[in-house]
Amino acid sequence: MKLLFERYYKPLCVFAIKYVYDLNLSEDIVQEVFIKVWEKQKFHTQMNLSAYLFASVKNACIDYLRKEHPLYVDSFDDKIVIENYYDEEEILERNRRLMDKVENLPQKTREVFKAVVFYNLKYKEVAEELNISVNTVKSNLARAYRLLREVLDILVSYLL
């Protein structure tokens, strides 16, 4: 379970952002999915865990949106289709493009993004470490997501 969490937590959070547009909320949803998976622990040897996790996160996002924003969810198709095969080379190439974009962010924006997304630091911890306010952390993170949105959408759409 620990290996599953370490491998899929961040990609699932990025995936969830496409639906809920909020990093903290996407992290909460992904954590809830892992808790449910942990409680069930019923896997078949033929089961594609990656597809299962992505489908579970997508369903959890849609459930959240149905509850909190019912009019917005009407635009979603309830059918979940995730292929069992991913082209590893293509994913690596898209990840490389994402990392290139991250490296080209303005310095403070890049530092904030990496601290929050890659190192899982809390906003307050990042603010203290970089000697900036929590609101500055939030605005830099929002700027990073806005600048990375295109490449994130491309990466996430490939996983769909």
Tab-separated table of C-alpha atoms in Angstrom:
chain	number	residue	atom	x	y	z
A	1	MET	CA	0.000	0.000	0.000
A	2	LYS	CA	2.858	2.358	0.826
A	3	LEU	CA	4.374	1.760	-2.619
A	4	LEU	CA	1.032	2.452	-4.293
A	5	PHE	CA	0.688	5.682	-2.354
A	6	GLU	CA	4.226	6.826	-3.135
A	7	ARG	CA	3.864	6.058	-6.830
A	8	TYR	CA	0.371	7.394	-7.477
A	9	TYR	CA	-0.335	10.116	-4.907
A	10	LYS	CA	1.062	13.083	-6.831
A	11	PRO	CA	-0.178	12.005	-10.290
A	12	LEU	CA	-3.638	11.404	-8.812
A	13	CYS	CA	-3.622	14.857	-7.187
A	14	VAL	CA	-2.727	16.465	-10.511
A	15	PHE	CA	-5.447	14.389	-12.144
A	16	ALA	CA	-8.032	15.500	-9.555
A	17	ILE	CA	-7.162	19.172	-10.065
A	18	LYS	CA	-8.603	18.916	-13.564
A	19	TYR	CA	-12.027	18.393	-11.972
A	20	VAL	CA	-11.985	20.392	-8.741
A	21	TYR	CA	-9.416	23.123	-9.565
A	22	ASP	CA	-8.123	23.171	-5.998
A	23	LEU	CA	-4.915	21.531	-4.799
A	24	ASN	CA	-5.995	21.085	-1.171
A	25	LEU	CA	-9.333	19.607	-2.194
A	26	SER	CA	-7.679	17.294	-4.732
A	27	GLU	CA	-5.290	16.066	-2.029
A	28	ASP	CA	-8.225	15.399	0.315
A	29	ILE	CA	-10.072	13.456	-2.370
A	30	VAL	CA	-7.020	11.354	-3.240
A	31	GLN	CA	-6.372	10.606	0.431
A	32	GLU	CA	-9.986	9.499	0.864
A	33	VAL	CA	-9.653	7.186	-2.130
A	34	PHE	CA	-6.524	5.625	-0.633
A	35	ILE	CA	-8.315	5.168	2.693
A	36	LYS	CA	-11.171	3.357	0.938
A	37	VAL	CA	-8.719	1.205	-1.009
A	38	TRP	CA	-6.901	0.399	2.233
A	39	GLU	CA	-10.157	-0.581	3.952
A	40	LYS	CA	-11.305	-2.823	1.083
A	41	GLN	CA	-7.988	-4.400	0.093
A	42	LYS	CA	-9.723	-6.639	-2.425
A	43	PHE	CA	-7.704	-6.791	-5.598
A	44	HIS	CA	-7.718	-9.274	-8.415
A	45	THR	CA	-4.418	-10.260	-9.969
A	46	GLN	CA	-5.689	-9.136	-13.381
A	47	MET	CA	-6.819	-5.759	-12.008
A	48	ASN	CA	-5.031	-2.729	-13.401
A	49	LEU	CA	-4.463	-0.784	-10.178
A	50	SER	CA	-3.501	2.368	-12.018
A	51	ALA	CA	-6.767	2.433	-13.956
A	52	TYR	CA	-8.693	1.556	-10.800
A	53	LEU	CA	-7.112	4.405	-8.817
A	54	PHE	CA	-7.645	6.984	-11.573
A	55	ALA	CA	-11.256	5.885	-12.056
A	56	SER	CA	-11.841	6.004	-8.285
A	57	VAL	CA	-10.424	9.522	-8.036
A	58	LYS	CA	-12.468	10.695	-11.013
A	59	ASN	CA	-15.623	9.224	-9.463
A	60	ALA	CA	-14.810	10.813	-6.096
A	61	CYS	CA	-14.310	14.202	-7.775
A	62	ILE	CA	-17.598	13.894	-9.631
A	63	ASP	CA	-19.370	12.825	-6.418
A	64	TYR	CA	-17.951	15.879	-4.637
A	65	LEU	CA	-19.004	18.186	-7.473
A	66	ARG	CA	-22.480	16.605	-7.616
A	67	LYS	CA	-22.910	17.383	-3.947
A	68	GLU	CA	-21.353	20.863	-3.898
A	69	HIS	CA	-21.994	22.137	-7.457
A	70	PRO	CA	-24.830	20.120	-9.027
A	71	LEU	CA	-25.303	22.382	-12.071
A	72	TYR	CA	-21.624	22.137	-13.017
A	73	VAL	CA	-21.656	18.331	-12.975
A	74	ASP	CA	-24.394	18.084	-15.584
A	75	SER	CA	-21.669	18.611	-18.194
A	76	PHE	CA	-19.846	15.389	-17.187
A	77	ASP	CA	-20.401	12.047	-18.820
A	78	ASP	CA	-20.963	9.427	-16.109
A	79	LYS	CA	-19.182	6.770	-18.119
A	80	ILE	CA	-15.650	6.243	-16.907
A	81	VAL	CA	-13.339	4.878	-19.568
A	82	ILE	CA	-9.682	4.490	-18.722
A	83	GLU	CA	-7.506	2.333	-20.884
A	84	ASN	CA	-5.541	-0.489	-19.304
A	85	TYR	CA	-2.423	0.384	-21.224
A	86	TYR	CA	-0.364	3.559	-21.061
A	87	ASP	CA	2.556	4.295	-23.337
A	88	GLU	CA	5.354	4.746	-20.775
A	89	GLU	CA	7.538	6.664	-23.251
A	90	GLU	CA	4.740	9.103	-23.995
A	91	ILE	CA	4.084	9.689	-20.288
A	92	LEU	CA	7.794	10.253	-19.669
A	93	GLU	CA	7.945	12.742	-22.546
A	94	ARG	CA	4.935	14.635	-21.235
A	95	ASN	CA	6.418	14.655	-17.735
A	96	ARG	CA	9.674	16.022	-19.181
A	97	ARG	CA	7.721	18.808	-20.902
A	98	LEU	CA	5.964	19.588	-17.640
A	99	MET	CA	9.276	19.748	-15.774
A	100	ASP	CA	10.712	22.028	-18.478
A	101	LYS	CA	7.726	24.347	-18.024
A	102	VAL	CA	8.163	24.256	-14.242
A	103	GLU	CA	11.831	25.195	-14.602
A	104	ASN	CA	10.861	28.144	-16.821
A	105	LEU	CA	8.461	29.616	-14.257
A	106	PRO	CA	9.521	32.872	-12.590
A	107	GLN	CA	11.870	32.106	-9.689
A	108	LYS	CA	9.520	32.738	-6.728
A	109	THR	CA	6.622	31.055	-8.498
A	110	ARG	CA	8.799	28.019	-9.255
A	111	GLU	CA	10.061	27.829	-5.653
A	112	VAL	CA	6.508	27.986	-4.275
A	113	PHE	CA	5.192	25.441	-6.767
A	114	LYS	CA	7.966	22.949	-6.059
A	115	ALA	CA	7.662	23.372	-2.295
A	116	VAL	CA	3.904	22.785	-2.288
A	117	VAL	CA	3.547	20.184	-5.033
A	118	PHE	CA	6.818	18.256	-4.967
A	119	TYR	CA	7.726	18.506	-1.298
A	120	ASN	CA	4.170	18.563	0.114
A	121	LEU	CA	4.881	21.556	2.350
A	122	LYS	CA	1.995	23.493	3.861
A	123	TYR	CA	1.451	27.078	2.743
A	124	LYS	CA	2.574	28.378	6.125
A	125	GLU	CA	5.783	26.311	5.971
A	126	VAL	CA	6.553	27.646	2.491
A	127	ALA	CA	5.850	31.210	3.624
A	128	GLU	CA	8.239	30.852	6.537
A	129	GLU	CA	10.936	29.167	4.462
A	130	LEU	CA	10.801	31.785	1.682
A	131	ASN	CA	10.129	34.699	4.047
A	132	ILE	CA	6.894	35.685	2.296
A	133	SER	CA	3.260	35.861	3.371
A	134	VAL	CA	0.814	32.956	3.074
A	135	ASN	CA	-1.219	35.060	0.608
A	136	THR	CA	1.898	35.485	-1.548
A	137	VAL	CA	2.328	31.705	-1.494
A	138	LYS	CA	-1.275	31.277	-2.640
A	139	SER	CA	-0.992	33.866	-5.416
A	140	ASN	CA	2.301	32.383	-6.672
A	141	LEU	CA	0.786	28.898	-6.657
A	142	ALA	CA	-2.263	30.143	-8.572
A	143	ARG	CA	0.076	31.830	-11.082
A	144	ALA	CA	2.022	28.580	-11.486
A	145	TYR	CA	-1.154	26.578	-12.137
A	146	ARG	CA	-2.338	29.192	-14.618
A	147	LEU	CA	0.995	29.108	-16.475
A	148	LEU	CA	1.152	25.299	-16.344
A	149	ARG	CA	-2.536	24.686	-17.083
A	150	GLU	CA	-1.978	23.863	-20.774
A	151	VAL	CA	0.724	21.265	-20.158
A	152	LEU	CA	-1.142	19.864	-17.127
A	153	ASP	CA	-4.322	19.508	-19.194
A	154	ILE	CA	-2.390	17.725	-21.932
A	155	LEU	CA	-0.751	15.368	-19.418
A	156	VAL	CA	-4.003	14.612	-17.601
A	157	SER	CA	-5.992	14.193	-20.813
A	158	TYR	CA	-3.514	11.535	-21.893
A	159	LEU	CA	-4.273	9.601	-18.708
A	160	LEU	CA	-8.001	9.721	-19.443
